[in-house]
GROMACS .gro file of C-alpha atoms in nm:
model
  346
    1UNK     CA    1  -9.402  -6.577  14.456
    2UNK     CA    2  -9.100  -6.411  14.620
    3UNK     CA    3  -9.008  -6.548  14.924
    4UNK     CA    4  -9.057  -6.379  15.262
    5UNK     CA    5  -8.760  -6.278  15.513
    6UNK     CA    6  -8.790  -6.492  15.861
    7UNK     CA    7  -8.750  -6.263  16.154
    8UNK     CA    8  -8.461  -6.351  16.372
    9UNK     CA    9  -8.518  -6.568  16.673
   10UNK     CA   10  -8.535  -6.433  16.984
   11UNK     CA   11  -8.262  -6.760  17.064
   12UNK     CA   12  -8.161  -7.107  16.890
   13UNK     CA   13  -7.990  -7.348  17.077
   14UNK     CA   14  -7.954  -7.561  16.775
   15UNK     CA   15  -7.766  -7.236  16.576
   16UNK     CA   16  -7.357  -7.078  16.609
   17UNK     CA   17  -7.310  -6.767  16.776
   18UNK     CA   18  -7.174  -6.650  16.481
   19UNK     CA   19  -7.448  -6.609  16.180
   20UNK     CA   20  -7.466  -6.807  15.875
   21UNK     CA   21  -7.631  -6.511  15.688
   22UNK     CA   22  -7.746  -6.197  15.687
   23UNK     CA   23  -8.065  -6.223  15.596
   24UNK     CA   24  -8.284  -6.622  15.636
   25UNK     CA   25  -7.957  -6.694  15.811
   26UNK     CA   26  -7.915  -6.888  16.125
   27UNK     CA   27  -7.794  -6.776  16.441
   28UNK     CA   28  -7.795  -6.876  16.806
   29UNK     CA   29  -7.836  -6.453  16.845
   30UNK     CA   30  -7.604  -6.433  17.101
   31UNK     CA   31  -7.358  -6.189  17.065
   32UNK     CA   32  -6.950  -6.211  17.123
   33UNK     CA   33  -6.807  -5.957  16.934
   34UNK     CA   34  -6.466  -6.151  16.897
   35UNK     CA   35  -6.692  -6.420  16.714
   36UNK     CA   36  -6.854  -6.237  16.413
   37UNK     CA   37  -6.853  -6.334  16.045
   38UNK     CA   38  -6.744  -5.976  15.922
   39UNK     CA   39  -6.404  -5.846  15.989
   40UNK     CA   40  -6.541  -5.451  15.999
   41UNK     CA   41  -6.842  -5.493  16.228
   42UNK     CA   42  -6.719  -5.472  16.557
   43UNK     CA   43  -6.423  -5.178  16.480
   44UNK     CA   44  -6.764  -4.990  16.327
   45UNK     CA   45  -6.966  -5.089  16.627
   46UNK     CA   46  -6.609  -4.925  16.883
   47UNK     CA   47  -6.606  -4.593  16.602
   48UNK     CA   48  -6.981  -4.555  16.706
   49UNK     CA   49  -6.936  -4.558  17.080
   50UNK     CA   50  -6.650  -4.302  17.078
   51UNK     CA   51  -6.851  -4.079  16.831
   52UNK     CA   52  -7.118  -4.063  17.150
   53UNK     CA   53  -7.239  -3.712  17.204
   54UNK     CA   54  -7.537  -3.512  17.366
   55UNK     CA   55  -7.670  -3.202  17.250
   56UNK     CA   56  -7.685  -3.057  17.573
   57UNK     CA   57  -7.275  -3.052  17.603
   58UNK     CA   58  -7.298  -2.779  17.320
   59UNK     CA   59  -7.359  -2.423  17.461
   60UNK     CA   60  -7.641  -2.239  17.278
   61UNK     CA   61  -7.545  -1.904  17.413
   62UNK     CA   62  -7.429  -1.729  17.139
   63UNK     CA   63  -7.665  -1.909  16.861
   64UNK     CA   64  -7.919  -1.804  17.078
   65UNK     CA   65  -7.797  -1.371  17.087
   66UNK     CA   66  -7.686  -1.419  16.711
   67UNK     CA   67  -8.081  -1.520  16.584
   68UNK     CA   68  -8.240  -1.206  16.595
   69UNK     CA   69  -7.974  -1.103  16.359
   70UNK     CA   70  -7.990  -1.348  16.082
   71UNK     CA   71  -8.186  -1.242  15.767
   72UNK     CA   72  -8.533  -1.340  15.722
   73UNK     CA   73  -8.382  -1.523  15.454
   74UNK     CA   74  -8.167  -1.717  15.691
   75UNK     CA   75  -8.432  -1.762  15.965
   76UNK     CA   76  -8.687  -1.923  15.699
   77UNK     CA   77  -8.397  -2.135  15.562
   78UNK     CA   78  -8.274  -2.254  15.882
   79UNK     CA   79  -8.618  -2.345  16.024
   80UNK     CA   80  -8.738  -2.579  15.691
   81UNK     CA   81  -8.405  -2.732  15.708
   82UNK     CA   82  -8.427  -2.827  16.063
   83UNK     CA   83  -8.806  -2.933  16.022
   84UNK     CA   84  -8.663  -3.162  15.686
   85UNK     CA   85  -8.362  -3.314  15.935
   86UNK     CA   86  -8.628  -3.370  16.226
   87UNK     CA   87  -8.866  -3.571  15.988
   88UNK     CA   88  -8.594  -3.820  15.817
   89UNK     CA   89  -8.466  -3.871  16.109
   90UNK     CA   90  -8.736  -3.999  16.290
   91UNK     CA   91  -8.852  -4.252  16.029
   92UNK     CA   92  -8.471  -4.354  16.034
   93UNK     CA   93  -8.529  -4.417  16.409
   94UNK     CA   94  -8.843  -4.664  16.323
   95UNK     CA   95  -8.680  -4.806  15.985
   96UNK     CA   96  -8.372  -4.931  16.171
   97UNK     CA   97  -8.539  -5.101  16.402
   98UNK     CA   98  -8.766  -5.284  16.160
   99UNK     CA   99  -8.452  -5.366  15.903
  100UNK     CA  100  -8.315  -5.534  16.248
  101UNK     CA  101  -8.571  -5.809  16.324
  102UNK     CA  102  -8.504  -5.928  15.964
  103UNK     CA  103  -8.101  -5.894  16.048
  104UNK     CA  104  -8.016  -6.277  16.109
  105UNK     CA  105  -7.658  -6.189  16.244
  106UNK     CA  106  -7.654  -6.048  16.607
  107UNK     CA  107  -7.347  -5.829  16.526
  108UNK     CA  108  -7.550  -5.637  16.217
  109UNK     CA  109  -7.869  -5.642  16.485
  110UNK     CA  110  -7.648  -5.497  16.738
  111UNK     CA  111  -7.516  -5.214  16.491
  112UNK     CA  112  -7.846  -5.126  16.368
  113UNK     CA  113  -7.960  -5.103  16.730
  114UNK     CA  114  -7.653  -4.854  16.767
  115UNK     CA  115  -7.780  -4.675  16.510
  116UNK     CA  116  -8.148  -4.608  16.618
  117UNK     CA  117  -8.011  -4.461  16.907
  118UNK     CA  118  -7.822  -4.245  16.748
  119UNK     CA  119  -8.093  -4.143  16.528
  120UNK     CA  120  -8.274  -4.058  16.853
  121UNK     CA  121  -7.989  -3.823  16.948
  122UNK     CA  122  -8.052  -3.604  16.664
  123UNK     CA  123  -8.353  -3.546  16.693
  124UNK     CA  124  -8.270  -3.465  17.052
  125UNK     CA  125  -8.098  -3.183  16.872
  126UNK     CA  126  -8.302  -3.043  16.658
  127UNK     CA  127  -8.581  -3.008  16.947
  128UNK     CA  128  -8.246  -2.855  17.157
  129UNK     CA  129  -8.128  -2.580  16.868
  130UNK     CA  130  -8.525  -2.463  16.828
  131UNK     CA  131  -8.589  -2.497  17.206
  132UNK     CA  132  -8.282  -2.197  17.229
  133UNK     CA  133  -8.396  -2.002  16.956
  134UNK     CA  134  -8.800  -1.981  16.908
  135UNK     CA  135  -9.057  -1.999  17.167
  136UNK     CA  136  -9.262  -2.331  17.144
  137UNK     CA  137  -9.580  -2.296  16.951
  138UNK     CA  138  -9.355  -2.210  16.644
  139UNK     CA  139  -9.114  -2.528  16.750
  140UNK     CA  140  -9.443  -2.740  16.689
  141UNK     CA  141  -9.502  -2.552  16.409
  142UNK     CA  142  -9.146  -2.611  16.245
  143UNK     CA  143  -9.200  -2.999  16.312
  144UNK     CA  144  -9.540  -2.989  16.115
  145UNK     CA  145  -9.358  -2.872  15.826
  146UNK     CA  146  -9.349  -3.218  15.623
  147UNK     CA  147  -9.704  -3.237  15.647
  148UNK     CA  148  -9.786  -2.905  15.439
  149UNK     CA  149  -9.467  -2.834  15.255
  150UNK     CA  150  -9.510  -2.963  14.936
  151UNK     CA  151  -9.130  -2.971  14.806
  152UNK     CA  152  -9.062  -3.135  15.122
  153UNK     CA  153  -9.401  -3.405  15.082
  154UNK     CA  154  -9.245  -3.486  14.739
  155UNK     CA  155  -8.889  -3.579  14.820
  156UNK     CA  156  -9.021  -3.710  15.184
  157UNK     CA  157  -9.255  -3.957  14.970
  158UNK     CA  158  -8.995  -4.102  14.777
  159UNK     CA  159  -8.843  -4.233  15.062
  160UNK     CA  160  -9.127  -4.370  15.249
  161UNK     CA  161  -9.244  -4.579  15.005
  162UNK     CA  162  -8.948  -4.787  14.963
  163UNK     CA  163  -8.949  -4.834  15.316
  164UNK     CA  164  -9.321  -4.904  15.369
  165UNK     CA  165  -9.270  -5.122  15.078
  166UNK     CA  166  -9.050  -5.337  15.280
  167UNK     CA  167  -9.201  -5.303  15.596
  168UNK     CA  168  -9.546  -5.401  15.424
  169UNK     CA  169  -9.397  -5.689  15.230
  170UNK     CA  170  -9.039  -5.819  15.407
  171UNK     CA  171  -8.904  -5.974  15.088
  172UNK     CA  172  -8.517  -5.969  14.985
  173UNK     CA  173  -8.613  -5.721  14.735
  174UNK     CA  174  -8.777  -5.541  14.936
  175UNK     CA  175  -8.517  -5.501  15.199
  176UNK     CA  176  -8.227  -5.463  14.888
  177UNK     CA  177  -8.450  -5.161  14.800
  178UNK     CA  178  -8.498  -5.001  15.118
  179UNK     CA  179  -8.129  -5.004  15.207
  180UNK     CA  180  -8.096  -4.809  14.853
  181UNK     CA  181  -8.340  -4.561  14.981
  182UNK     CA  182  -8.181  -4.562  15.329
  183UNK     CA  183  -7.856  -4.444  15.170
  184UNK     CA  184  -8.022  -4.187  14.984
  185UNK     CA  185  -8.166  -4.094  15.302
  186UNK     CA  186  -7.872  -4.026  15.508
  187UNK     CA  187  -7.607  -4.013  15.212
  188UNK     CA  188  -7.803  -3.747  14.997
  189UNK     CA  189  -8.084  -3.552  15.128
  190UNK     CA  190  -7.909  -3.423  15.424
  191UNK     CA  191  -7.649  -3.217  15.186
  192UNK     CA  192  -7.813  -2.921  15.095
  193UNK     CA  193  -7.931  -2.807  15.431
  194UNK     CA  194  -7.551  -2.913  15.563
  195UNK     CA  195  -7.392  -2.733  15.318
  196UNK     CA  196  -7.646  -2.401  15.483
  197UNK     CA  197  -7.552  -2.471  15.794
  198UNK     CA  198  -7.130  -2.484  15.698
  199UNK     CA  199  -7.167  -2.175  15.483
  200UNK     CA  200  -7.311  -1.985  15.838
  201UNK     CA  201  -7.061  -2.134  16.035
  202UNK     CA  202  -6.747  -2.035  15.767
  203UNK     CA  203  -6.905  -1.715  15.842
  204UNK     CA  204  -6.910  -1.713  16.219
  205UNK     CA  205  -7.275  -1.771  16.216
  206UNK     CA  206  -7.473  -2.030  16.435
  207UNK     CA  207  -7.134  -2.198  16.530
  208UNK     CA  208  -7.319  -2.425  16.811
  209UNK     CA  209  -7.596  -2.561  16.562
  210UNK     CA  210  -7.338  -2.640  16.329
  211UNK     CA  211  -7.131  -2.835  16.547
  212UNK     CA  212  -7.415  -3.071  16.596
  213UNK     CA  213  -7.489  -3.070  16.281
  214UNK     CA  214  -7.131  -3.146  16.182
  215UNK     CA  215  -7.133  -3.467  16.460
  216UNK     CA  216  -7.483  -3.546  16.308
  217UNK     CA  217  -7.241  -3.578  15.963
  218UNK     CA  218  -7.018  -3.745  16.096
  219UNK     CA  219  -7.251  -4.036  16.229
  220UNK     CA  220  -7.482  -4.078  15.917
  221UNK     CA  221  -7.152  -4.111  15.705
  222UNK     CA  222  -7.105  -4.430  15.921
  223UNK     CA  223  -7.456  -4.487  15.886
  224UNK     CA  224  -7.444  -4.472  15.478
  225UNK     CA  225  -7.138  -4.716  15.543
  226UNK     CA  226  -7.277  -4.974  15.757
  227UNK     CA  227  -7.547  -4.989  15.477
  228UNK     CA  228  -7.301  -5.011  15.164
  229UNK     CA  229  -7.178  -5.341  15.351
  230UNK     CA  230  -7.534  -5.494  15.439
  231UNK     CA  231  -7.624  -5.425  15.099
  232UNK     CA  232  -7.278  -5.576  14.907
  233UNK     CA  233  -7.285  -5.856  15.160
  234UNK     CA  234  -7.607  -5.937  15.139
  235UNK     CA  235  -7.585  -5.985  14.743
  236UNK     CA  236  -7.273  -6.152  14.767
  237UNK     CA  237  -7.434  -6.402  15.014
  238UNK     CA  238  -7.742  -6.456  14.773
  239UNK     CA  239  -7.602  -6.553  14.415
  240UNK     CA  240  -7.976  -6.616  14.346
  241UNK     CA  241  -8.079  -6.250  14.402
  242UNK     CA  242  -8.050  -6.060  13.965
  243UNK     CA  243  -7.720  -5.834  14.129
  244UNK     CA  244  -7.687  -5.688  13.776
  245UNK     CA  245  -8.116  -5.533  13.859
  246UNK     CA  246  -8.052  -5.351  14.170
  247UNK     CA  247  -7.720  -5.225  14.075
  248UNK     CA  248  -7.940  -5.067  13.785
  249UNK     CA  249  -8.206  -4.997  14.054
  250UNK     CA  250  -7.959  -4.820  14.237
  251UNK     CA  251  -7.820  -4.615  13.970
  252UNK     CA  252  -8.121  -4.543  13.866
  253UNK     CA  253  -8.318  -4.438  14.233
  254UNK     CA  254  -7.965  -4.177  14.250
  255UNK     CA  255  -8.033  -4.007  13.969
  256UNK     CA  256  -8.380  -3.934  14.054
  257UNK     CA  257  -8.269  -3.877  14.445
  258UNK     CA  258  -7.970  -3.623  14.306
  259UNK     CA  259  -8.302  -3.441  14.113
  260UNK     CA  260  -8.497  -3.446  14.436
  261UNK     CA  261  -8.209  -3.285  14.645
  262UNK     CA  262  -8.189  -2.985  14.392
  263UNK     CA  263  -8.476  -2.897  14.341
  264UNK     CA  264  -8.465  -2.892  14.731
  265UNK     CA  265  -8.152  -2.672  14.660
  266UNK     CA  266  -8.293  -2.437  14.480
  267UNK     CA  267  -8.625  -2.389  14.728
  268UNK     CA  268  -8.442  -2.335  15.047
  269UNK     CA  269  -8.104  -2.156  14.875
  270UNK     CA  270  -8.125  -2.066  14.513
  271UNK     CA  271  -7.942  -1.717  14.434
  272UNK     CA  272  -8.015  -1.614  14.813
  273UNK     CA  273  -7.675  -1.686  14.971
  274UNK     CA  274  -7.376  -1.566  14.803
  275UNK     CA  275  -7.119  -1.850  14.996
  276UNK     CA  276  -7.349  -2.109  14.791
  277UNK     CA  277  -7.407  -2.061  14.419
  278UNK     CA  278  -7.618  -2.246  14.292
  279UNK     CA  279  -7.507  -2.417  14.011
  280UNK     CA  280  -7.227  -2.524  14.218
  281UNK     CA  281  -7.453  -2.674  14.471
  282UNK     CA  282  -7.626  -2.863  14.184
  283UNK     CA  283  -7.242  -2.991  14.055
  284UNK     CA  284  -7.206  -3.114  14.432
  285UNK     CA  285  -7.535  -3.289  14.471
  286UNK     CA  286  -7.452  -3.501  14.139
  287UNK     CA  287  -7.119  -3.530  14.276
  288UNK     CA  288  -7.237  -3.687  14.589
  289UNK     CA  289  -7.475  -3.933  14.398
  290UNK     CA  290  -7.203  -4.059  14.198
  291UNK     CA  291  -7.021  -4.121  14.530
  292UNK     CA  292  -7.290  -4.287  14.676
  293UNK     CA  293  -7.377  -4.505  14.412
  294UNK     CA  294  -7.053  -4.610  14.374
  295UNK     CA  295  -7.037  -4.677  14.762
  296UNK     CA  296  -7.316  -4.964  14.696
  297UNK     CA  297  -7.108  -5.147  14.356
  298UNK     CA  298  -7.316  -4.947  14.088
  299UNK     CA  299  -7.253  -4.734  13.806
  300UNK     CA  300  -7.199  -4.332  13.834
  301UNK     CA  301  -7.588  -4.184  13.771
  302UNK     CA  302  -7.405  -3.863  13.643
  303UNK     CA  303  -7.132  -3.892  13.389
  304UNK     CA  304  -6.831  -3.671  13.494
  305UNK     CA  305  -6.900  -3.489  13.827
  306UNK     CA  306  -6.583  -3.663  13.975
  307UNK     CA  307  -6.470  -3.366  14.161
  308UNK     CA  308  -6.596  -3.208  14.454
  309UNK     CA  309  -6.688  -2.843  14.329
  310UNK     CA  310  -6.783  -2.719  14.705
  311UNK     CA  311  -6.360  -2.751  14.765
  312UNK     CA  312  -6.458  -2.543  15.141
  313UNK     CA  313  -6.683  -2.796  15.262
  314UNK     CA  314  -6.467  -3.046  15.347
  315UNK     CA  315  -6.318  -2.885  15.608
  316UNK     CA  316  -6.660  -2.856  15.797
  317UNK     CA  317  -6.758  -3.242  15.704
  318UNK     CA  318  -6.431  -3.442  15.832
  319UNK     CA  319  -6.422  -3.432  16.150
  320UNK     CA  320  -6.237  -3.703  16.227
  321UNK     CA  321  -5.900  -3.515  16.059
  322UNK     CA  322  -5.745  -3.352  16.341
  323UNK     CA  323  -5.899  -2.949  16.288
  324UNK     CA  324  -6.115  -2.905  16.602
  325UNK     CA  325  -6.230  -2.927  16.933
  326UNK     CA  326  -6.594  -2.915  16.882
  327UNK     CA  327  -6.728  -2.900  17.201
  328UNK     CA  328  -6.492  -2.613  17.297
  329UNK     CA  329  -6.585  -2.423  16.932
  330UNK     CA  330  -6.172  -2.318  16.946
  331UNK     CA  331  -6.151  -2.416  16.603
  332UNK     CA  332  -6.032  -2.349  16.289
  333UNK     CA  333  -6.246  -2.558  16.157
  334UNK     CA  334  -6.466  -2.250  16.169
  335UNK     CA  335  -6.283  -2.018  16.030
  336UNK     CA  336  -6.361  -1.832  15.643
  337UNK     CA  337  -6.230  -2.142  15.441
  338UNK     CA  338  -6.168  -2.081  15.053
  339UNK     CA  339  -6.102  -2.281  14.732
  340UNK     CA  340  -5.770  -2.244  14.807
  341UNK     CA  341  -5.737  -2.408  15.143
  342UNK     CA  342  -6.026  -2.645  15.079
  343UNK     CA  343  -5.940  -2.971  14.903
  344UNK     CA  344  -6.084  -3.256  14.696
  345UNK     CA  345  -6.325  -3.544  14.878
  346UNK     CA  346  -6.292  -3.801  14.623
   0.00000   0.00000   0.00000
């Protein structure tokens, strides 16, 4: 029988400040940031805090006069996506505070802890951008979506069973898994309904939601980060845990999460929005799940698919590289970007 994670101690007098593992490790659990056993964790932990942000700095005035004049096509598509976003997010809120009390290494509790706040903040947003735009019975209607949707039940499910799997049964494979499924999470089912929101914004459309939505980017690719090195780590640390199986496992739960995401793809966008064809949608989803899987030590699940065929996006995704004020929406970060003046992610 597979052994069972121990929960971190609240304290241990008879344990170093600094962990000796990150999971059935020991650790006094106090935390001094100039004592940790991994060299990135506290320059992650200082790239979190000055990423900080609040919805409510972002002006909704001119989402708010532009929304009567999006196509029905763009108000249903805008409204599932956001009711998608405000479901992951909230289990990511609950799953990162589970994953913590199994974290035996107060810097990687500490990070997590960073992260659930985060996770809070978006969802701040969501209820922020819909609070602006529709009236509130059809707010609480948008968040019921993941109940009754059934594209969004399916790919929701997949998800939530690795991480009530884990939060059910605490093993190391278990937790392996769920950090798999937690980089699907933030690192692949978020894509389509950013790469909506960019192609409004390239457009001059719904600049202030996608600005949050851009910083909401910008925090889960930290996020999908932090959880590459918990996951390498962790099988690095643990020579007894079969690394060759969940390198396979992870392969193999990216193909099926690149599926998930297009058949997404092709509910919300299909042949609808000319910025976004399809098939080059589907190239970038299999793009990203190479990248992904890749991130964690495994294989590509899609052979080929090396190059980012959505060349505009990355302008909207980086925003870290120096093209706009956010905040201010001066930026031409938002303005029309081609294939020409986009470039290459990988």
């Amino acid at each position: 029988m597979e052994k069972t994670l121990q929960q971190r101690k609240m304290v241990d007098h008879t344990a170093p400040n600094a962990s000796t593992g990150i999971i059935n490790g020991k650790s006094s659990n106090v935390l001094n940031w100039d004592n940790t056993r991994f060299s990135w964790a506290y320059p992650m932990y200082k790239n979190m805090l000055a990423n900080f942000w609040v919805p409510n700095e972002i002006n909704m005035s001119n989402d708010r006069k532009q929304w009567a004049s999006l196509t029905d096509d763009e108000q249903e598509t805008f409204k599932k996506i956001i009711g998608l976003l405000a479901f992951l997010d909230s289990i990511q809120t609950d799953y990162s505070g589970q994953i913590a009390d199994y974290l035996t290494d107060s810097s990687l509790s500490a990070l997590m802890q960073t992260l659930a706040f985060q996770e809070v903040v978006h969802n701040q947003s969501y209820s922020y951008v819909l609070s602006s735009l529709v009236n509130q019975s059809e707010q609480e209607e948008i968040f019921e979506y993941w109940k009754h949707d059934e594209v969004l039940k399916e790919r929701n499910a997949f998800i939530t069973q690795g991480y009530e799997a884990f939060t059910s049964s605490p093993t190391p494979e278990n937790f392996l898994k769920s950090v798999i499924y937690d980089v699907v999470l933030e690192g692949i089912f978020f894509y389509a309904g950013f790469s909506f929101f960019y192609n409004l914004a390239r457009n001059g459309k719904m600049v202030a939601t996608s600005t949050m939505i851009n910083y909401i980017n910008r925090d889960e690719q930290i996020h999908v980060t932090l959880f590459a090195n918990i996951f390498k780590e962790t099988l690095n640390e643990n020579p007894d845990l079969d690394k060759d199986k969940f390198l396979r496992f992870t392969e193999e739960t990216f193909k099926t999460a690149a599926e998930l995401e297009i058949k997404w793809g092709r509910y919300i966008i299909g042949d609808r929005f000319p910025g976004i064809p399809m098939q080059d949608l589907e190239d970038y989803i299999r793009f990203m799940a190479n990248k992904r899987s890749k991130q964690l030590g495994a294989e590509k699940p899609f052979k080929g698919y090396d190059k980012n065929p959505l060349k505009w996006i990355r302008a909207y995704q980086e925003v870290d590289e120096g093209k706009s004020d956010f905040f201010e929406q001066k930026s031409r970060q938002y303005t029309k970007v081609s294939e020409d003046n986009g470039f290459d992610e990988l």
